[in-house]
Short mmCIF file of C-alpha atoms and ligand atoms in Angstrom, two decimals:
data_model
loop_
_atom_site.label_atom_id
_atom_site.label_comp_id
_atom_site.label_asym_id
_atom_site.label_seq_id
_atom_site.Cartn_x
_atom_site.Cartn_y
_atom_site.Cartn_z
CA MET A 21 31.37 166.70 -129.03
CA ASP A 22 34.78 166.05 -129.57
CA GLY A 23 35.42 162.54 -130.66
CA ALA A 24 38.50 162.31 -128.43
CA SER A 25 36.71 163.20 -125.40
CA ILE A 26 34.70 159.98 -125.76
CA ARG A 27 36.19 157.47 -123.53
CA PRO A 28 37.00 154.35 -125.42
CA LEU A 29 35.71 150.84 -124.44
CA PRO A 30 38.55 149.18 -122.57
CA ALA A 31 40.06 146.95 -125.00
CA PRO A 32 39.25 143.66 -124.84
CA CYS A 33 41.41 140.61 -123.73
CA ALA A 34 44.55 141.07 -125.35
CA GLY A 35 45.14 139.71 -128.75
CA ARG A 36 41.70 138.35 -129.03
CA THR A 37 38.75 139.27 -130.97
CA VAL A 38 35.67 139.33 -128.01
CA GLY A 39 32.85 141.23 -128.55
CA LEU A 40 29.43 141.97 -129.71
CA ALA A 41 28.07 142.91 -133.28
CA ARG A 42 25.03 144.95 -133.63
CA THR A 43 23.22 144.47 -137.04
CA ARG A 44 19.91 146.13 -138.21
CA PRO A 45 17.53 144.04 -139.87
CA ALA A 46 14.47 145.10 -142.35
CA ASN A 47 12.43 145.33 -139.18
CA GLY A 48 14.73 148.14 -137.50
CA ARG A 49 15.09 146.19 -134.43
CA ALA A 50 18.63 145.80 -133.49
CA GLN A 51 20.12 142.63 -132.62
CA VAL A 52 23.10 141.41 -130.94
CA ASN A 53 24.81 138.78 -131.92
CA ARG A 54 27.71 136.80 -130.48
CA ILE A 55 29.93 136.51 -133.33
CA THR A 56 32.92 135.19 -131.37
CA ARG A 57 33.59 132.60 -128.67
CA GLN A 58 36.04 134.20 -125.72
CA GLN A 59 39.11 131.75 -124.95
CA PRO A 60 38.99 130.47 -121.49
CA GLN A 61 42.07 132.08 -119.58
CA ALA A 62 42.68 131.94 -116.23
CA ASN A 63 42.71 134.74 -113.79
CA ARG A 64 40.97 137.09 -115.70
CA THR A 65 38.92 140.20 -114.02
CA VAL A 66 35.45 140.80 -114.09
CA ASP A 67 36.23 143.70 -116.29
CA GLU A 68 38.62 141.94 -118.26
CA ILE A 69 35.92 139.07 -119.01
CA THR A 70 32.90 141.69 -119.95
CA GLY A 71 35.43 144.63 -121.31
CA GLY A 72 34.02 146.82 -118.92
CA ARG A 73 30.09 146.30 -119.70
CA ARG A 74 28.38 146.00 -116.79
CA LEU A 75 24.68 145.57 -117.09
CA ARG A 76 23.89 145.77 -113.66
CA ARG A 77 24.81 149.47 -113.77
CA MET A 78 21.53 150.88 -114.86
CA ARG A 79 19.32 148.19 -112.75
CA LYS A 80 20.99 149.43 -109.08
CA ALA A 81 18.22 151.91 -108.19
CA ASP A 82 14.34 152.51 -108.42
CA TRP A 83 15.10 155.66 -110.44
CA SER A 84 17.48 154.01 -113.35
CA ARG A 85 15.59 151.24 -113.50
CA ARG A 86 12.61 153.47 -114.42
CA LEU A 87 14.74 155.54 -116.92
CA VAL A 88 15.36 152.23 -118.78
CA GLN A 89 12.65 150.78 -118.93
CA GLU A 90 11.35 149.55 -122.23
CA ASN A 91 7.59 148.74 -121.96
CA HIS A 92 4.94 149.83 -119.73
CA LEU A 93 1.28 148.97 -119.14
CA ARG A 94 -1.24 151.29 -119.37
CA VAL A 95 -5.30 151.20 -118.30
CA ASP A 96 -5.48 152.32 -122.00
CA ASP A 97 -4.23 148.39 -123.22
CA LEU A 98 -7.20 147.03 -121.08
CA ILE A 99 -10.19 145.48 -122.52
CA TRP A 100 -12.49 143.88 -119.92
CA PRO A 101 -14.50 140.87 -120.98
CA ILE A 102 -17.60 140.38 -118.65
CA PHE A 103 -20.11 138.15 -118.64
CA LEU A 104 -24.29 138.60 -118.87
CA ILE A 105 -26.79 136.74 -117.39
CA ASP A 106 -31.03 137.25 -118.05
CA GLY A 107 -32.81 138.58 -115.12
CA LYS A 108 -32.86 141.84 -112.97
CA ASP A 109 -30.54 142.68 -109.96
CA ARG A 110 -28.57 139.51 -110.09
CA GLN A 111 -24.84 138.64 -109.94
CA GLU A 112 -23.60 134.91 -109.89
CA ASP A 113 -19.88 134.07 -109.09
CA VAL A 114 -18.23 132.04 -111.78
CA ALA A 115 -16.72 129.17 -109.28
CA ALA A 116 -13.33 128.32 -111.58
CA MET A 117 -12.72 132.34 -111.82
CA PRO A 118 -12.32 133.89 -108.60
CA GLY A 119 -13.22 137.79 -108.32
CA VAL A 120 -15.40 137.02 -111.89
CA SER A 121 -19.17 137.26 -111.97
CA ARG A 122 -22.12 136.78 -114.24
CA TYR A 123 -24.35 140.05 -114.04
CA THR A 124 -27.77 141.00 -115.34
CA ILE A 125 -28.13 143.86 -117.68
CA ASP A 126 -28.84 146.37 -114.86
CA LEU A 127 -25.67 145.43 -113.01
CA ALA A 128 -23.48 145.13 -116.22
CA VAL A 129 -24.35 148.73 -117.04
CA LYS A 130 -23.08 149.45 -113.30
CA GLN A 131 -19.67 147.55 -114.20
CA ALA A 132 -19.76 149.33 -117.52
CA GLU A 133 -19.86 152.68 -115.71
CA ARG A 134 -16.85 151.64 -113.37
CA ALA A 135 -14.88 150.67 -116.34
CA ALA A 136 -15.53 154.13 -118.19
CA ARG A 137 -14.64 155.69 -114.50
CA LEU A 138 -11.36 153.69 -114.44
CA GLY A 139 -10.47 154.69 -117.72
CA ILE A 140 -10.87 151.20 -119.19
CA PRO A 141 -11.18 151.89 -123.26
CA ALA A 142 -13.40 148.94 -124.03
CA ILE A 143 -15.39 145.89 -122.47
CA ALA A 144 -16.15 142.76 -124.30
CA THR A 145 -19.42 140.93 -123.51
CA PHE A 146 -20.27 136.99 -123.27
CA PRO A 147 -23.87 136.04 -122.66
CA ASN A 148 -24.58 132.81 -120.79
CA ILE A 149 -28.27 131.96 -122.57
CA PRO A 150 -30.72 130.17 -120.68
CA HIS A 151 -30.52 126.42 -122.12
CA SER A 152 -34.24 126.65 -123.08
CA ARG A 153 -32.81 128.93 -125.48
CA ARG A 154 -30.13 127.16 -127.14
CA ASP A 155 -30.63 124.67 -130.03
CA ALA A 156 -28.52 122.85 -132.91
CA ARG A 157 -28.20 125.98 -135.01
CA GLY A 158 -27.76 128.51 -132.37
CA SER A 159 -30.79 130.15 -133.85
CA ALA A 160 -31.11 132.78 -130.69
CA ILE A 161 -28.17 134.80 -132.17
CA LEU A 162 -30.48 135.99 -135.08
CA ASP A 163 -32.73 137.46 -132.12
CA ALA A 164 -32.40 141.22 -132.44
CA ASP A 165 -33.48 141.25 -128.76
CA ASN A 166 -31.12 138.23 -127.31
CA LEU A 167 -29.27 139.05 -123.95
CA ILE A 168 -26.03 140.02 -126.02
CA ASN A 169 -28.07 142.85 -127.77
CA ARG A 170 -29.97 144.04 -125.15
CA ALA A 171 -26.87 144.80 -122.96
CA SER A 172 -25.26 146.57 -125.98
CA ARG A 173 -28.13 148.79 -125.99
CA ALA A 174 -28.48 149.38 -122.42
CA ILE A 175 -24.41 149.93 -121.97
CA LYS A 176 -24.19 152.29 -125.16
CA GLU A 177 -27.19 154.22 -123.46
CA ALA A 178 -25.65 154.55 -120.39
CA VAL A 179 -21.89 154.97 -121.12
CA PRO A 180 -21.68 155.78 -125.06
CA GLU A 181 -17.86 156.61 -124.40
CA LEU A 182 -17.09 152.93 -123.66
CA GLY A 183 -16.21 150.71 -126.72
CA VAL A 184 -18.52 147.73 -126.64
CA ILE A 185 -16.62 144.21 -128.44
CA THR A 186 -19.38 141.59 -129.27
CA ASP A 187 -18.84 138.20 -130.14
CA VAL A 188 -20.59 136.47 -133.06
CA ALA A 189 -19.60 132.98 -132.18
CA LEU A 190 -22.55 130.56 -132.08
CA ASP A 191 -21.28 128.42 -128.91
CA PRO A 192 -23.12 130.56 -126.47
CA PHE A 193 -26.38 129.75 -128.17
CA THR A 194 -26.00 126.24 -129.33
CA SER A 195 -27.22 123.02 -127.44
CA HIS A 196 -24.14 121.11 -128.37
CA GLY A 197 -21.58 124.07 -127.39
CA HIS A 198 -19.64 124.23 -131.13
CA ASP A 199 -18.89 127.55 -132.43
CA GLY A 200 -20.98 126.78 -135.78
CA ILE A 201 -23.97 124.86 -137.03
CA LEU A 202 -23.49 121.18 -136.32
CA LYS A 203 -24.61 118.22 -138.90
CA ASP A 204 -24.02 114.97 -138.75
CA GLY A 205 -21.27 115.51 -136.28
CA VAL A 206 -19.21 118.05 -138.63
CA VAL A 207 -19.55 122.18 -137.96
CA VAL A 208 -20.34 123.29 -141.39
CA ASN A 209 -18.34 126.14 -142.55
CA ASP A 210 -20.47 128.35 -145.26
CA GLU A 211 -23.85 127.91 -143.46
CA THR A 212 -22.28 128.92 -140.10
CA VAL A 213 -20.82 132.06 -142.05
CA GLU A 214 -23.91 133.15 -143.17
CA GLN A 215 -25.68 133.21 -139.93
CA ILE A 216 -22.68 134.85 -138.08
CA ALA A 217 -22.65 137.55 -140.91
CA GLN A 218 -26.47 138.31 -140.17
CA ALA A 219 -25.81 138.17 -136.39
CA ALA A 220 -23.13 140.99 -136.77
CA VAL A 221 -25.49 143.24 -138.21
CA LEU A 222 -27.68 142.65 -135.39
CA GLN A 223 -25.03 143.41 -132.95
CA ALA A 224 -24.08 146.42 -134.87
CA ALA A 225 -27.54 147.78 -134.69
CA ALA A 226 -27.80 147.29 -131.23
CA GLY A 227 -24.46 149.57 -130.69
CA ALA A 228 -21.38 147.17 -130.99
CA ASP A 229 -18.67 149.39 -131.86
CA ILE A 230 -16.36 146.43 -133.02
CA ILE A 231 -17.41 142.89 -134.14
CA ALA A 232 -15.18 140.32 -132.75
CA PRO A 233 -15.78 136.59 -134.23
CA SER A 234 -14.14 133.70 -132.14
CA ASP A 235 -15.32 131.15 -134.25
CA MET A 236 -12.50 130.43 -136.71
CA MET A 237 -14.57 129.66 -139.91
CA ASP A 238 -12.96 130.18 -143.17
CA GLY A 239 -13.91 133.32 -145.06
CA ARG A 240 -15.92 134.87 -141.63
CA ILE A 241 -14.31 138.12 -141.82
CA GLY A 242 -14.90 138.93 -145.19
CA ALA A 243 -18.67 138.00 -144.80
CA ILE A 244 -19.01 140.06 -142.04
CA ARG A 245 -17.36 142.95 -143.39
CA ASP A 246 -19.45 142.60 -146.51
CA ALA A 247 -22.79 142.39 -144.54
CA LEU A 248 -22.13 145.42 -142.50
CA ASP A 249 -21.08 147.41 -145.01
CA ALA A 250 -24.25 146.51 -147.35
CA ALA A 251 -25.89 147.69 -143.73
CA GLY A 252 -24.35 151.03 -143.70
CA PHE A 253 -21.99 149.94 -140.86
CA HIS A 254 -18.78 151.47 -142.26
CA ASP A 255 -17.74 152.73 -139.01
CA VAL A 256 -18.11 149.37 -137.06
CA ALA A 257 -14.39 147.54 -136.81
CA ILE A 258 -13.62 143.95 -136.87
CA MET A 259 -11.26 142.49 -134.48
CA SER A 260 -10.66 139.03 -135.58
CA TYR A 261 -10.13 136.12 -133.34
CA ALA A 262 -7.38 135.62 -136.32
CA THR A 263 -5.11 132.86 -134.22
CA LYS A 264 -7.39 131.21 -131.94
CA PHE A 265 -5.89 127.83 -130.85
CA ALA A 266 -7.61 124.44 -129.62
CA SER A 267 -6.68 124.81 -126.01
CA ALA A 268 -7.47 123.66 -122.84
CA PHE A 269 -6.97 127.13 -121.36
CA TYR A 270 -10.62 127.78 -122.10
CA GLY A 271 -11.87 125.50 -119.22
CA PRO A 272 -13.23 128.24 -116.91
CA TYR A 273 -14.83 130.00 -119.71
CA ARG A 274 -17.19 127.54 -120.70
CA GLU A 275 -18.44 127.12 -116.82
CA ALA A 276 -18.92 130.74 -117.03
CA ILE A 277 -21.20 130.75 -119.92
CA GLY A 278 -22.83 127.13 -119.31
CA THR A 279 -21.27 125.28 -122.22
CA ASP A 280 -18.77 122.97 -120.09
CA GLY A 281 -21.47 120.28 -119.84
CA LEU A 282 -22.36 120.56 -123.58
CA LEU A 283 -19.81 120.21 -125.76
CA LYS A 284 -19.21 116.96 -127.37
CA GLY A 285 -15.70 116.15 -129.11
CA ASP A 286 -13.59 119.00 -129.29
CA LYS A 287 -12.98 122.23 -131.54
CA LYS A 288 -9.77 120.94 -133.16
CA THR A 289 -11.49 121.03 -136.71
CA TYR A 290 -11.68 124.69 -136.65
CA TYR A 291 -9.22 125.96 -133.90
CA ILE A 292 -5.50 126.19 -135.10
CA ASP A 293 -3.29 123.26 -133.49
CA PRO A 294 -1.25 124.33 -130.93
CA ALA A 295 1.77 123.17 -132.59
CA ASN A 296 1.76 125.40 -135.59
CA SER A 297 2.81 128.86 -135.65
CA ASP A 298 3.10 129.46 -139.44
CA GLU A 299 -0.30 128.27 -140.03
CA ALA A 300 -1.16 131.04 -137.45
CA LEU A 301 0.30 133.40 -139.79
CA ARG A 302 -1.33 132.55 -142.56
CA GLU A 303 -4.54 132.78 -140.77
CA ALA A 304 -3.54 136.61 -139.63
CA GLU A 305 -2.81 137.23 -143.30
CA GLN A 306 -6.18 135.79 -144.68
CA ASP A 307 -8.09 137.94 -142.38
CA LEU A 308 -6.33 141.10 -142.82
CA ALA A 309 -6.83 140.39 -146.62
CA GLU A 310 -10.53 139.84 -145.93
CA GLY A 311 -10.72 143.23 -144.14
CA ALA A 312 -9.92 142.70 -140.28
CA ASP A 313 -8.86 145.80 -138.52
CA MET A 314 -7.30 144.42 -135.32
CA LEU A 315 -5.66 140.97 -135.21
CA MET A 316 -5.81 138.75 -131.64
CA VAL A 317 -4.01 135.95 -130.37
CA LYS A 318 -5.68 133.78 -128.10
CA PRO A 319 -4.95 132.11 -125.66
CA GLY A 320 -2.14 134.62 -124.52
CA LEU A 321 0.85 133.76 -122.51
CA PRO A 322 1.33 130.48 -123.99
CA TYR A 323 1.40 131.83 -127.43
CA LEU A 324 3.58 135.16 -127.06
CA ASP A 325 5.79 133.72 -130.00
CA ILE A 326 2.75 134.31 -131.81
CA VAL A 327 2.15 137.65 -131.14
CA ARG A 328 5.45 138.80 -131.73
CA ARG A 329 5.75 137.26 -135.32
CA ILE A 330 2.11 138.71 -136.10
CA LYS A 331 3.39 142.22 -135.13
CA ASP A 332 6.94 142.08 -136.54
CA VAL A 333 5.23 140.68 -140.01
CA PHE A 334 2.15 142.52 -140.38
CA SER A 335 2.65 145.69 -138.15
CA VAL A 336 -0.91 146.12 -137.40
CA PRO A 337 -3.14 146.59 -134.05
CA THR A 338 -2.39 143.35 -132.45
CA TYR A 339 -3.87 142.01 -129.05
CA ALA A 340 -3.84 139.14 -126.92
CA TYR A 341 -6.41 137.40 -124.90
CA GLN A 342 -5.36 136.40 -121.36
CA VAL A 343 -8.09 133.56 -120.99
CA SER A 344 -10.04 132.12 -118.39
CA GLY A 345 -7.68 129.48 -117.34
CA GLU A 346 -4.71 131.70 -117.42
CA TYR A 347 -6.44 133.68 -115.23
CA ALA A 348 -7.74 130.92 -112.78
CA MET A 349 -4.32 129.77 -112.69
CA ILE A 350 -2.80 132.84 -111.12
CA LYS A 351 -5.80 133.29 -108.86
CA ALA A 352 -5.39 129.60 -107.57
CA ALA A 353 -1.71 129.70 -106.87
CA ALA A 354 -1.93 133.27 -105.32
CA ALA A 355 -5.18 131.70 -102.93
CA ASN A 356 -2.87 129.04 -102.06
CA GLY A 357 0.05 131.25 -101.06
CA TRP A 358 2.28 129.73 -103.88
CA ILE A 359 2.85 133.17 -105.65
CA ASP A 360 2.33 136.67 -105.07
CA GLY A 361 -1.36 137.04 -107.23
CA ASP A 362 -0.76 140.82 -107.77
CA GLN A 363 2.85 140.83 -109.16
CA ALA A 364 1.90 137.97 -111.25
CA MET A 365 -0.94 139.69 -112.70
CA MET A 366 1.23 142.46 -113.24
CA GLU A 367 4.11 140.86 -114.57
CA SER A 368 1.88 138.80 -116.75
CA LEU A 369 0.13 141.76 -118.41
CA LEU A 370 3.71 143.47 -119.17
CA ALA A 371 5.00 140.51 -120.85
CA PHE A 372 1.89 140.88 -123.54
CA LYS A 373 3.51 144.33 -123.95
CA ARG A 374 7.00 143.16 -124.53
CA ALA A 375 5.50 140.57 -126.88
CA GLY A 376 4.21 143.37 -129.01
CA CYS A 377 0.60 143.69 -128.00
CA ASP A 378 -1.15 147.14 -128.27
CA GLY A 379 -3.65 145.77 -125.95
CA ILE A 380 -5.18 142.72 -123.81
CA LEU A 381 -8.41 141.23 -123.05
CA THR A 382 -8.19 140.13 -119.36
CA TYR A 383 -10.65 139.52 -116.61
CA PHE A 384 -7.90 141.34 -114.39
CA ALA A 385 -8.85 144.66 -116.11
CA PRO A 386 -10.84 146.44 -113.70
CA GLU A 387 -8.21 145.17 -110.49
CA VAL A 388 -5.14 146.34 -112.99
CA ALA A 389 -6.74 149.66 -113.67
CA GLY A 390 -7.51 150.60 -110.17
CA ARG A 391 -3.50 149.74 -109.33
CA LEU A 392 -2.52 151.61 -112.25
CA ARG A 393 -4.46 154.91 -111.44
CA GLY A 394 -3.00 154.36 -108.08
C1 LIG B 19 -16.18 130.55 -128.21
C2 LIG B 19 -14.99 131.05 -127.03
C3 LIG B 19 -14.19 130.81 -125.99
C4 LIG B 19 -13.57 131.84 -125.60
C5 LIG B 19 -14.36 132.93 -125.67
N1 LIG B 19 -15.25 132.89 -126.75
C6 LIG B 19 -13.40 129.19 -126.24
C7 LIG B 19 -14.04 128.22 -126.23
O1 LIG B 19 -15.28 128.14 -125.24
O2 LIG B 19 -14.03 127.22 -126.80
C8 LIG B 19 -12.71 131.38 -124.41
C9 LIG B 19 -12.31 132.81 -123.57
C10 LIG B 19 -12.00 132.13 -122.12
O3 LIG B 19 -11.15 131.51 -121.91
O4 LIG B 19 -11.36 133.49 -121.40
N2 LIG B 19 -16.03 130.89 -129.42
#
């Protein structure tokens, strides 16, 4: 095209340097920096003020908003966490998570089939272990036929095309609700890592496609990778809960897996301080170096800055967990008529995409998938 035919932008206010400069930093994302300040002047028109740059133009209609939409939420972005209980043909509601239930394995298989029909790529299973089978070491995690492993077998048999993600943290199995072995009031690191690595192999043998350790022990990713490889599970991936914060937003989950009354103290000696962001990056870097295939940030919405930093710095598959408390807040406010629950759900999930997530673990998954498929 002839350059002369391009209409130049109206000159900014006479005699003044007003404008925006675009710089393209190493990560390729264009940034707009205000380099000069407009001088106050009376009686300028909006076009004089904006230099004719009117950002509302593209927002004027649905079709133009769709054309300029930068981020999209798709069914392919969803991972659905589901809760398991022992027994048959039973479903229990989780009071603090309206719309969420615990399922016996036979019913969990039905939910897995539903997930596959909706096009959800993967589910993540969390067991509510009978209290009689919990002990100080969380030994039942080393039972090849425990609830989580039986569920993986049943689900992979019925719906082989659905990804199954399992957590190897000890908290559903310990009598004290901590993610590791407790000795003299201390969650001991190395012994816990050894046990977690063994449990990961059992979970892989039961059919788990992705092992997702949520315990934040040091060295767990490398130990799990070694153990999986030694057992021949080279194709089983690791999604690291790399940056898991000591958060108040896990409350309803603890009710769901029955650890709410058990936990003594808090998890501050192993989860990250919510005040820290550089430390989260070091955790992510360490887990990648040890062999993590995918990284997760948890909780989700309050930690989107961490998602963005991780995605920008490492450019690896990055996920966030919209945790139980985040889900409960939206549901509770909607139930009171204080917000539009459906819109808040969709907006919160789109925010994860905008922050850089490749996918989101969310209890809303089936509801959202249903909506996205119309
Ligand atoms: C612990 C674990 C937690 C969640 C999943 N696994 C946190 C905790 O109980 O401390 C939270 C998930 C949620 O809140 O939805 N290994």
